[in-house]
Amino acid sequence: MSIVPYKDDAAGKKSQVAQMFNSIAGKYDFLNHFLSVGTDIYWRRKAVGELKAMRPARILDIATGTADFAIETLKAASADAHITGVDISEGMLDVGRRKLAEKGLTHRIQLELGDSENLPFPDNHFDAVTASFGVRNFENLQQGLAEMRRVLRPGGKLVILEFSKPTAFPLKQAYNFYFRRILPVFGKLISKDRAAYTYLPESVQAFPDGPAFLAILAQVGFKTPAWQPLTFGISSIYTALK
């Protein structure tokens, strides 16, 4: 059974996820930094570091949201790089476009409304494809990953940053308590969305992280998939090549 934000809603996961992010878009950046105590900034920098050696010029950021990861990616890209960000939430993209305008980056990063499981780009088009805390929201995970591989050029690199589940005692127990008891309360109070921060721990729990995700990457055709846990396994970086 698919994990969805609004359990009483008959709409599919994709539609519900778009609705949820439209609802919390204005508070999303604050909540990210607040609920992770700023650790999300370190995680993004670490993930972007995976691209520095290749200095990609044409990059696609999947589930780009408010464009934080796309902006960070510029630090690892070539001097003339162009980044395209795709997301299903117009509300999140609106926040991202305002951010890009304030930073003077609209000529370097373009944000588009689009379905990550049906990308409107030709085969073998991008040097790198990235995703930050987005793939677990796919309605069809394998389809989304296959699309990311399709638009990546041969030899191009995939970098995914995603939540994962600590396994060591006592961090596992403390993490589960925070994610299930504390985070939803503050998330609901600040975002005013009754479901968004209940869905978050549920979606993380259901996501096939670690070796299971590496196996899926291999199944859809990626080469040399690798996994790097961060902060005791609270999040992970996954990389692979086409």
PDB file of C-alpha atoms in Angstrom:
ATOM      1  CA  MET A   1       0.000   0.000   0.000  1.00  0.00           C
ATOM      2  CA  SER A   2       1.352   3.427  -0.960  1.00  0.00           C
ATOM      3  CA  ILE A   3       2.090   5.882   1.862  1.00  0.00           C
ATOM      4  CA  VAL A   4       0.143   9.106   1.217  1.00  0.00           C
ATOM      5  CA  PRO A   5      -0.195  12.405   3.140  1.00  0.00           C
ATOM      6  CA  TYR A   6      -3.998  12.541   3.277  1.00  0.00           C
ATOM      7  CA  LYS A   7      -5.378   9.103   4.068  1.00  0.00           C
ATOM      8  CA  ASP A   8      -9.041  10.135   3.698  1.00  0.00           C
ATOM      9  CA  ASP A   9      -8.420  11.542   0.219  1.00  0.00           C
ATOM     10  CA  ALA A  10      -9.098   9.300  -2.781  1.00  0.00           C
ATOM     11  CA  ALA A  11      -6.532  11.125  -4.955  1.00  0.00           C
ATOM     12  CA  GLY A  12      -3.334   9.318  -5.919  1.00  0.00           C
ATOM     13  CA  LYS A  13       0.005   9.853  -4.188  1.00  0.00           C
ATOM     14  CA  LYS A  14       1.360  12.215  -6.840  1.00  0.00           C
ATOM     15  CA  SER A  15      -1.626  14.545  -6.545  1.00  0.00           C
ATOM     16  CA  GLN A  16      -1.563  14.436  -2.748  1.00  0.00           C
ATOM     17  CA  VAL A  17       2.168  15.170  -2.573  1.00  0.00           C
ATOM     18  CA  ALA A  18       1.694  18.207  -4.835  1.00  0.00           C
ATOM     19  CA  GLN A  19      -1.174  19.396  -2.639  1.00  0.00           C
ATOM     20  CA  MET A  20       0.873  18.905   0.528  1.00  0.00           C
ATOM     21  CA  PHE A  21       3.883  20.857  -0.732  1.00  0.00           C
ATOM     22  CA  ASN A  22       1.664  23.637  -2.077  1.00  0.00           C
ATOM     23  CA  SER A  23       0.202  23.855   1.432  1.00  0.00           C
ATOM     24  CA  ILE A  24       3.527  24.098   3.307  1.00  0.00           C
ATOM     25  CA  ALA A  25       5.620  25.918   0.671  1.00  0.00           C
ATOM     26  CA  GLY A  26       5.807  29.199   2.587  1.00  0.00           C
ATOM     27  CA  LYS A  27       7.149  27.494   5.717  1.00  0.00           C
ATOM     28  CA  TYR A  28       9.174  24.727   4.077  1.00  0.00           C
ATOM     29  CA  ASP A  29      12.659  26.271   4.264  1.00  0.00           C
ATOM     30  CA  PHE A  30      12.216  27.396   7.867  1.00  0.00           C
ATOM     31  CA  LEU A  31      10.917  23.995   8.932  1.00  0.00           C
ATOM     32  CA  ASN A  32      13.773  22.187   7.186  1.00  0.00           C
ATOM     33  CA  HIS A  33      16.389  24.172   9.075  1.00  0.00           C
ATOM     34  CA  PHE A  34      14.452  24.246  12.366  1.00  0.00           C
ATOM     35  CA  LEU A  35      13.511  20.573  12.556  1.00  0.00           C
ATOM     36  CA  SER A  36      16.970  19.355  11.487  1.00  0.00           C
ATOM     37  CA  VAL A  37      18.763  21.952  13.655  1.00  0.00           C
ATOM     38  CA  GLY A  38      20.499  23.175  10.516  1.00  0.00           C
ATOM     39  CA  THR A  39      21.994  19.791   9.660  1.00  0.00           C
ATOM     40  CA  ASP A  40      20.180  19.762   6.304  1.00  0.00           C
ATOM     41  CA  ILE A  41      22.550  22.508   5.101  1.00  0.00           C
ATOM     42  CA  TYR A  42      25.576  20.316   5.847  1.00  0.00           C
ATOM     43  CA  TRP A  43      23.927  17.321   4.138  1.00  0.00           C
ATOM     44  CA  ARG A  44      23.356  19.305   0.934  1.00  0.00           C
ATOM     45  CA  ARG A  45      26.951  20.569   0.860  1.00  0.00           C
ATOM     46  CA  LYS A  46      28.243  17.040   1.341  1.00  0.00           C
ATOM     47  CA  ALA A  47      26.059  15.702  -1.474  1.00  0.00           C
ATOM     48  CA  VAL A  48      27.069  18.481  -3.869  1.00  0.00           C
ATOM     49  CA  GLY A  49      30.714  17.618  -3.170  1.00  0.00           C
ATOM     50  CA  GLU A  50      30.124  14.400  -5.108  1.00  0.00           C
ATOM     51  CA  LEU A  51      29.989  16.458  -8.324  1.00  0.00           C
ATOM     52  CA  LYS A  52      33.099  18.603  -7.887  1.00  0.00           C
ATOM     53  CA  ALA A  53      35.477  16.260  -9.683  1.00  0.00           C
ATOM     54  CA  MET A  54      33.434  16.248 -12.896  1.00  0.00           C
ATOM     55  CA  ARG A  55      32.335  19.918 -12.927  1.00  0.00           C
ATOM     56  CA  PRO A  56      29.096  19.249 -14.856  1.00  0.00           C
ATOM     57  CA  ALA A  57      27.781  21.915 -17.233  1.00  0.00           C
ATOM     58  CA  ARG A  58      24.209  20.724 -17.704  1.00  0.00           C
ATOM     59  CA  ILE A  59      22.420  19.594 -14.545  1.00  0.00           C
ATOM     60  CA  LEU A  60      18.872  18.473 -13.779  1.00  0.00           C
ATOM     61  CA  ASP A  61      17.614  18.791 -10.199  1.00  0.00           C
ATOM     62  CA  ILE A  62      14.621  16.529  -9.588  1.00  0.00           C
ATOM     63  CA  ALA A  63      11.957  17.512  -7.024  1.00  0.00           C
ATOM     64  CA  THR A  64      13.808  20.820  -6.772  1.00  0.00           C
ATOM     65  CA  GLY A  65      11.271  22.412  -4.411  1.00  0.00           C
ATOM     66  CA  THR A  66      12.441  25.858  -3.318  1.00  0.00           C
ATOM     67  CA  ALA A  67      15.744  25.404  -5.208  1.00  0.00           C
ATOM     68  CA  ASP A  68      18.102  25.139  -2.217  1.00  0.00           C
ATOM     69  CA  PHE A  69      19.899  22.114  -3.666  1.00  0.00           C
ATOM     70  CA  ALA A  70      20.008  23.601  -7.165  1.00  0.00           C
ATOM     71  CA  ILE A  71      21.637  26.740  -5.779  1.00  0.00           C
ATOM     72  CA  GLU A  72      24.169  24.717  -3.778  1.00  0.00           C
ATOM     73  CA  THR A  73      24.990  22.659  -6.880  1.00  0.00           C
ATOM     74  CA  LEU A  74      26.399  25.741  -8.620  1.00  0.00           C
ATOM     75  CA  LYS A  75      29.437  25.450  -6.311  1.00  0.00           C
ATOM     76  CA  ALA A  76      30.388  22.152  -7.944  1.00  0.00           C
ATOM     77  CA  ALA A  77      29.389  22.986 -11.509  1.00  0.00           C
ATOM     78  CA  SER A  78      31.399  24.470 -14.368  1.00  0.00           C
ATOM     79  CA  ALA A  79      31.602  28.256 -14.652  1.00  0.00           C
ATOM     80  CA  ASP A  80      29.079  28.310 -17.488  1.00  0.00           C
ATOM     81  CA  ALA A  81      26.782  25.637 -16.048  1.00  0.00           C
ATOM     82  CA  HIS A  82      23.014  25.761 -16.387  1.00  0.00           C
ATOM     83  CA  ILE A  83      20.709  23.999 -13.953  1.00  0.00           C
ATOM     84  CA  THR A  84      17.111  22.983 -14.621  1.00  0.00           C
ATOM     85  CA  GLY A  85      14.918  22.279 -11.605  1.00  0.00           C
ATOM     86  CA  VAL A  86      11.676  20.283 -11.927  1.00  0.00           C
ATOM     87  CA  ASP A  87       8.921  19.914  -9.338  1.00  0.00           C
ATOM     88  CA  ILE A  88       5.217  19.018  -9.229  1.00  0.00           C
ATOM     89  CA  SER A  89       4.415  21.769  -6.709  1.00  0.00           C
ATOM     90  CA  GLU A  90       3.817  25.219  -8.174  1.00  0.00           C
ATOM     91  CA  GLY A  91       3.793  26.643  -4.651  1.00  0.00           C
ATOM     92  CA  MET A  92       7.309  25.413  -3.957  1.00  0.00           C
ATOM     93  CA  LEU A  93       8.521  26.656  -7.347  1.00  0.00           C
ATOM     94  CA  ASP A  94       7.092  30.121  -6.655  1.00  0.00           C
ATOM     95  CA  VAL A  95       9.169  30.318  -3.472  1.00  0.00           C
ATOM     96  CA  GLY A  96      12.204  29.085  -5.387  1.00  0.00           C
ATOM     97  CA  ARG A  97      11.778  31.623  -8.196  1.00  0.00           C
ATOM     98  CA  ARG A  98      11.619  34.485  -5.695  1.00  0.00           C
ATOM     99  CA  LYS A  99      14.783  33.162  -4.062  1.00  0.00           C
ATOM    100  CA  LEU A 100      16.600  32.973  -7.403  1.00  0.00           C
ATOM    101  CA  ALA A 101      15.532  36.516  -8.289  1.00  0.00           C
ATOM    102  CA  GLU A 102      16.804  37.839  -4.947  1.00  0.00           C
ATOM    103  CA  LYS A 103      20.156  36.105  -5.492  1.00  0.00           C
ATOM    104  CA  GLY A 104      20.456  37.155  -9.137  1.00  0.00           C
ATOM    105  CA  LEU A 105      20.555  33.548 -10.340  1.00  0.00           C
ATOM    106  CA  THR A 106      17.643  33.394 -12.777  1.00  0.00           C
ATOM    107  CA  HIS A 107      20.086  33.231 -15.717  1.00  0.00           C
ATOM    108  CA  ARG A 108      21.810  30.163 -14.213  1.00  0.00           C
ATOM    109  CA  ILE A 109      18.868  28.182 -12.805  1.00  0.00           C
ATOM    110  CA  GLN A 110      15.506  27.618 -14.472  1.00  0.00           C
ATOM    111  CA  LEU A 111      12.588  26.102 -12.548  1.00  0.00           C
ATOM    112  CA  GLU A 112       9.853  24.190 -14.346  1.00  0.00           C
ATOM    113  CA  LEU A 113       6.602  22.547 -13.296  1.00  0.00           C
ATOM    114  CA  GLY A 114       6.862  18.905 -14.290  1.00  0.00           C
ATOM    115  CA  ASP A 115       6.414  15.259 -13.392  1.00  0.00           C
ATOM    116  CA  SER A 116       9.671  13.603 -12.362  1.00  0.00           C
ATOM    117  CA  GLU A 117       8.286  10.238 -13.477  1.00  0.00           C
ATOM    118  CA  ASN A 118       7.640  11.544 -17.013  1.00  0.00           C
ATOM    119  CA  LEU A 119      10.394  14.059 -17.718  1.00  0.00           C
ATOM    120  CA  PRO A 120      10.001  16.431 -20.701  1.00  0.00           C
ATOM    121  CA  PHE A 121      13.642  16.138 -21.778  1.00  0.00           C
ATOM    122  CA  PRO A 122      15.431  14.132 -24.503  1.00  0.00           C
ATOM    123  CA  ASP A 123      17.549  11.066 -23.862  1.00  0.00           C
ATOM    124  CA  ASN A 124      21.219  11.507 -22.873  1.00  0.00           C
ATOM    125  CA  HIS A 125      20.782  15.235 -22.226  1.00  0.00           C
ATOM    126  CA  PHE A 126      22.297  16.034 -18.794  1.00  0.00           C
ATOM    127  CA  ASP A 127      25.803  15.647 -17.366  1.00  0.00           C
ATOM    128  CA  ALA A 128      24.399  15.152 -13.865  1.00  0.00           C
ATOM    129  CA  VAL A 129      21.012  14.472 -12.296  1.00  0.00           C
ATOM    130  CA  THR A 130      20.398  15.266  -8.634  1.00  0.00           C
ATOM    131  CA  ALA A 131      17.570  14.872  -6.136  1.00  0.00           C
ATOM    132  CA  SER A 132      17.373  16.063  -2.543  1.00  0.00           C
ATOM    133  CA  PHE A 133      14.731  14.524  -0.261  1.00  0.00           C
ATOM    134  CA  GLY A 134      12.430  13.892  -3.194  1.00  0.00           C
ATOM    135  CA  VAL A 135      12.625  10.340  -4.520  1.00  0.00           C
ATOM    136  CA  ARG A 136      10.759   8.804  -1.593  1.00  0.00           C
ATOM    137  CA  ASN A 137       7.758  10.894  -2.719  1.00  0.00           C
ATOM    138  CA  PHE A 138       7.622   9.226  -6.142  1.00  0.00           C
ATOM    139  CA  GLU A 139       4.418   7.361  -6.844  1.00  0.00           C
ATOM    140  CA  ASN A 140       6.422   4.815  -8.833  1.00  0.00           C
ATOM    141  CA  LEU A 141      10.017   4.763  -7.571  1.00  0.00           C
ATOM    142  CA  GLN A 142      11.456   2.589 -10.335  1.00  0.00           C
ATOM    143  CA  GLN A 143       9.752   4.645 -13.042  1.00  0.00           C
ATOM    144  CA  GLY A 144      11.171   7.871 -11.589  1.00  0.00           C
ATOM    145  CA  LEU A 145      14.681   6.444 -11.351  1.00  0.00           C
ATOM    146  CA  ALA A 146      14.451   5.037 -14.885  1.00  0.00           C
ATOM    147  CA  GLU A 147      13.517   8.500 -16.156  1.00  0.00           C
ATOM    148  CA  MET A 148      16.494  10.020 -14.346  1.00  0.00           C
ATOM    149  CA  ARG A 149      18.751   7.482 -16.036  1.00  0.00           C
ATOM    150  CA  ARG A 150      17.162   8.070 -19.447  1.00  0.00           C
ATOM    151  CA  VAL A 151      17.909  11.801 -19.496  1.00  0.00           C
ATOM    152  CA  LEU A 152      21.447  11.331 -18.139  1.00  0.00           C
ATOM    153  CA  ARG A 153      24.212  11.140 -20.743  1.00  0.00           C
ATOM    154  CA  PRO A 154      26.466   8.063 -20.880  1.00  0.00           C
ATOM    155  CA  GLY A 155      29.080   8.500 -18.163  1.00  0.00           C
ATOM    156  CA  GLY A 156      26.920  11.074 -16.396  1.00  0.00           C
ATOM    157  CA  LYS A 157      26.456  10.992 -12.630  1.00  0.00           C
ATOM    158  CA  LEU A 158      23.421  10.572 -10.392  1.00  0.00           C
ATOM    159  CA  VAL A 159      23.492  12.064  -6.877  1.00  0.00           C
ATOM    160  CA  ILE A 160      20.569  11.475  -4.520  1.00  0.00           C
ATOM    161  CA  LEU A 161      20.272  12.798  -0.968  1.00  0.00           C
ATOM    162  CA  GLU A 162      17.515  11.131   1.028  1.00  0.00           C
ATOM    163  CA  PHE A 163      16.442  10.355   4.572  1.00  0.00           C
ATOM    164  CA  SER A 164      17.365   6.935   5.906  1.00  0.00           C
ATOM    165  CA  LYS A 165      16.924   4.984   9.127  1.00  0.00           C
ATOM    166  CA  PRO A 166      19.604   4.658  11.833  1.00  0.00           C
ATOM    167  CA  THR A 167      20.054   1.089  13.054  1.00  0.00           C
ATOM    168  CA  ALA A 168      22.401   1.385  16.056  1.00  0.00           C
ATOM    169  CA  PHE A 169      21.173   1.533  19.668  1.00  0.00           C
ATOM    170  CA  PRO A 170      20.346   3.997  21.225  1.00  0.00           C
ATOM    171  CA  LEU A 171      20.250   6.407  18.263  1.00  0.00           C
ATOM    172  CA  LYS A 172      17.623   4.316  16.492  1.00  0.00           C
ATOM    173  CA  GLN A 173      15.263   4.628  19.457  1.00  0.00           C
ATOM    174  CA  ALA A 174      15.914   8.356  19.954  1.00  0.00           C
ATOM    175  CA  TYR A 175      15.477   9.018  16.232  1.00  0.00           C
ATOM    176  CA  ASN A 176      12.192   7.129  16.088  1.00  0.00           C
ATOM    177  CA  PHE A 177      10.862   8.992  19.131  1.00  0.00           C
ATOM    178  CA  TYR A 178      11.763  12.380  17.632  1.00  0.00           C
ATOM    179  CA  PHE A 179      10.443  11.551  14.167  1.00  0.00           C
ATOM    180  CA  ARG A 180       7.161  10.068  15.394  1.00  0.00           C
ATOM    181  CA  ARG A 181       6.385  12.159  18.489  1.00  0.00           C
ATOM    182  CA  ILE A 182       8.187  15.512  18.342  1.00  0.00           C
ATOM    183  CA  LEU A 183       8.564  16.407  14.658  1.00  0.00           C
ATOM    184  CA  PRO A 184       4.857  16.008  13.723  1.00  0.00           C
ATOM    185  CA  VAL A 185       3.769  18.289  16.576  1.00  0.00           C
ATOM    186  CA  PHE A 186       6.083  21.166  15.658  1.00  0.00           C
ATOM    187  CA  GLY A 187       5.535  20.576  11.944  1.00  0.00           C
ATOM    188  CA  LYS A 188       1.772  20.872  12.325  1.00  0.00           C
ATOM    189  CA  LEU A 189       1.994  23.942  14.574  1.00  0.00           C
ATOM    190  CA  ILE A 190       4.242  25.849  12.178  1.00  0.00           C
ATOM    191  CA  SER A 191       3.021  24.649   8.778  1.00  0.00           C
ATOM    192  CA  LYS A 192      -0.688  24.464   9.707  1.00  0.00           C
ATOM    193  CA  ASP A 193      -0.937  21.305   7.598  1.00  0.00           C
ATOM    194  CA  ARG A 194      -2.438  18.454   9.600  1.00  0.00           C
ATOM    195  CA  ALA A 195      -0.761  15.688   7.612  1.00  0.00           C
ATOM    196  CA  ALA A 196       2.542  16.878   6.139  1.00  0.00           C
ATOM    197  CA  TYR A 197       4.798  16.096   9.089  1.00  0.00           C
ATOM    198  CA  THR A 198       3.021  12.871   9.921  1.00  0.00           C
ATOM    199  CA  TYR A 199       3.573  11.764   6.347  1.00  0.00           C
ATOM    200  CA  LEU A 200       7.303  12.562   6.600  1.00  0.00           C
ATOM    201  CA  PRO A 201       8.230   9.866   9.167  1.00  0.00           C
ATOM    202  CA  GLU A 202       5.827   7.403   7.536  1.00  0.00           C
ATOM    203  CA  SER A 203       7.398   7.922   4.114  1.00  0.00           C
ATOM    204  CA  VAL A 204      10.914   7.578   5.525  1.00  0.00           C
ATOM    205  CA  GLN A 205       9.962   4.358   7.318  1.00  0.00           C
ATOM    206  CA  ALA A 206       8.534   2.911   4.095  1.00  0.00           C
ATOM    207  CA  PHE A 207      11.452   3.954   1.867  1.00  0.00           C
ATOM    208  CA  PRO A 208      13.845   1.147   0.820  1.00  0.00           C
ATOM    209  CA  ASP A 209      17.064   2.781   2.033  1.00  0.00           C
ATOM    210  CA  GLY A 210      20.651   1.560   2.122  1.00  0.00           C
ATOM    211  CA  PRO A 211      21.459  -1.689   0.283  1.00  0.00           C
ATOM    212  CA  ALA A 212      17.815  -2.086  -0.804  1.00  0.00           C
ATOM    213  CA  PHE A 213      17.971   1.224  -2.671  1.00  0.00           C
ATOM    214  CA  LEU A 214      21.322   0.324  -4.241  1.00  0.00           C
ATOM    215  CA  ALA A 215      19.679  -2.831  -5.581  1.00  0.00           C
ATOM    216  CA  ILE A 216      16.885  -0.790  -7.184  1.00  0.00           C
ATOM    217  CA  LEU A 217      19.418   1.547  -8.811  1.00  0.00           C
ATOM    218  CA  ALA A 218      21.161  -1.483 -10.292  1.00  0.00           C
ATOM    219  CA  GLN A 219      17.850  -2.955 -11.459  1.00  0.00           C
ATOM    220  CA  VAL A 220      17.008   0.133 -13.511  1.00  0.00           C
ATOM    221  CA  GLY A 221      20.440   0.050 -15.151  1.00  0.00           C
ATOM    222  CA  PHE A 222      22.714   2.377 -13.166  1.00  0.00           C
ATOM    223  CA  LYS A 223      26.382   1.415 -12.842  1.00  0.00           C
ATOM    224  CA  THR A 224      28.519   1.353  -9.676  1.00  0.00           C
ATOM    225  CA  PRO A 225      25.791   2.453  -7.244  1.00  0.00           C
ATOM    226  CA  ALA A 226      27.278   3.573  -3.912  1.00  0.00           C
ATOM    227  CA  TRP A 227      25.870   4.549  -0.521  1.00  0.00           C
ATOM    228  CA  GLN A 228      27.264   6.974   2.072  1.00  0.00           C
ATOM    229  CA  PRO A 229      25.354   7.298   5.372  1.00  0.00           C
ATOM    230  CA  LEU A 230      25.455  10.735   7.033  1.00  0.00           C
ATOM    231  CA  THR A 231      24.985  11.758  10.704  1.00  0.00           C
ATOM    232  CA  PHE A 232      24.755   8.186  12.024  1.00  0.00           C
ATOM    233  CA  GLY A 233      22.462   7.148   9.184  1.00  0.00           C
ATOM    234  CA  ILE A 234      19.768   9.819   9.547  1.00  0.00           C
ATOM    235  CA  SER A 235      20.265  10.653   5.875  1.00  0.00           C
ATOM    236  CA  SER A 236      22.276   9.111   3.052  1.00  0.00           C
ATOM    237  CA  ILE A 237      23.961  10.049  -0.201  1.00  0.00           C
ATOM    238  CA  TYR A 238      23.535   7.653  -3.108  1.00  0.00           C
ATOM    239  CA  THR A 239      25.634   7.953  -6.255  1.00  0.00           C
ATOM    240  CA  ALA A 240      25.702   6.046  -9.527  1.00  0.00           C
ATOM    241  CA  LEU A 241      26.813   6.374 -13.147  1.00  0.00           C
ATOM    242  CA  LYS A 242      25.089   5.754 -16.442  1.00  0.00           C
TER     243      LYS A 242
END
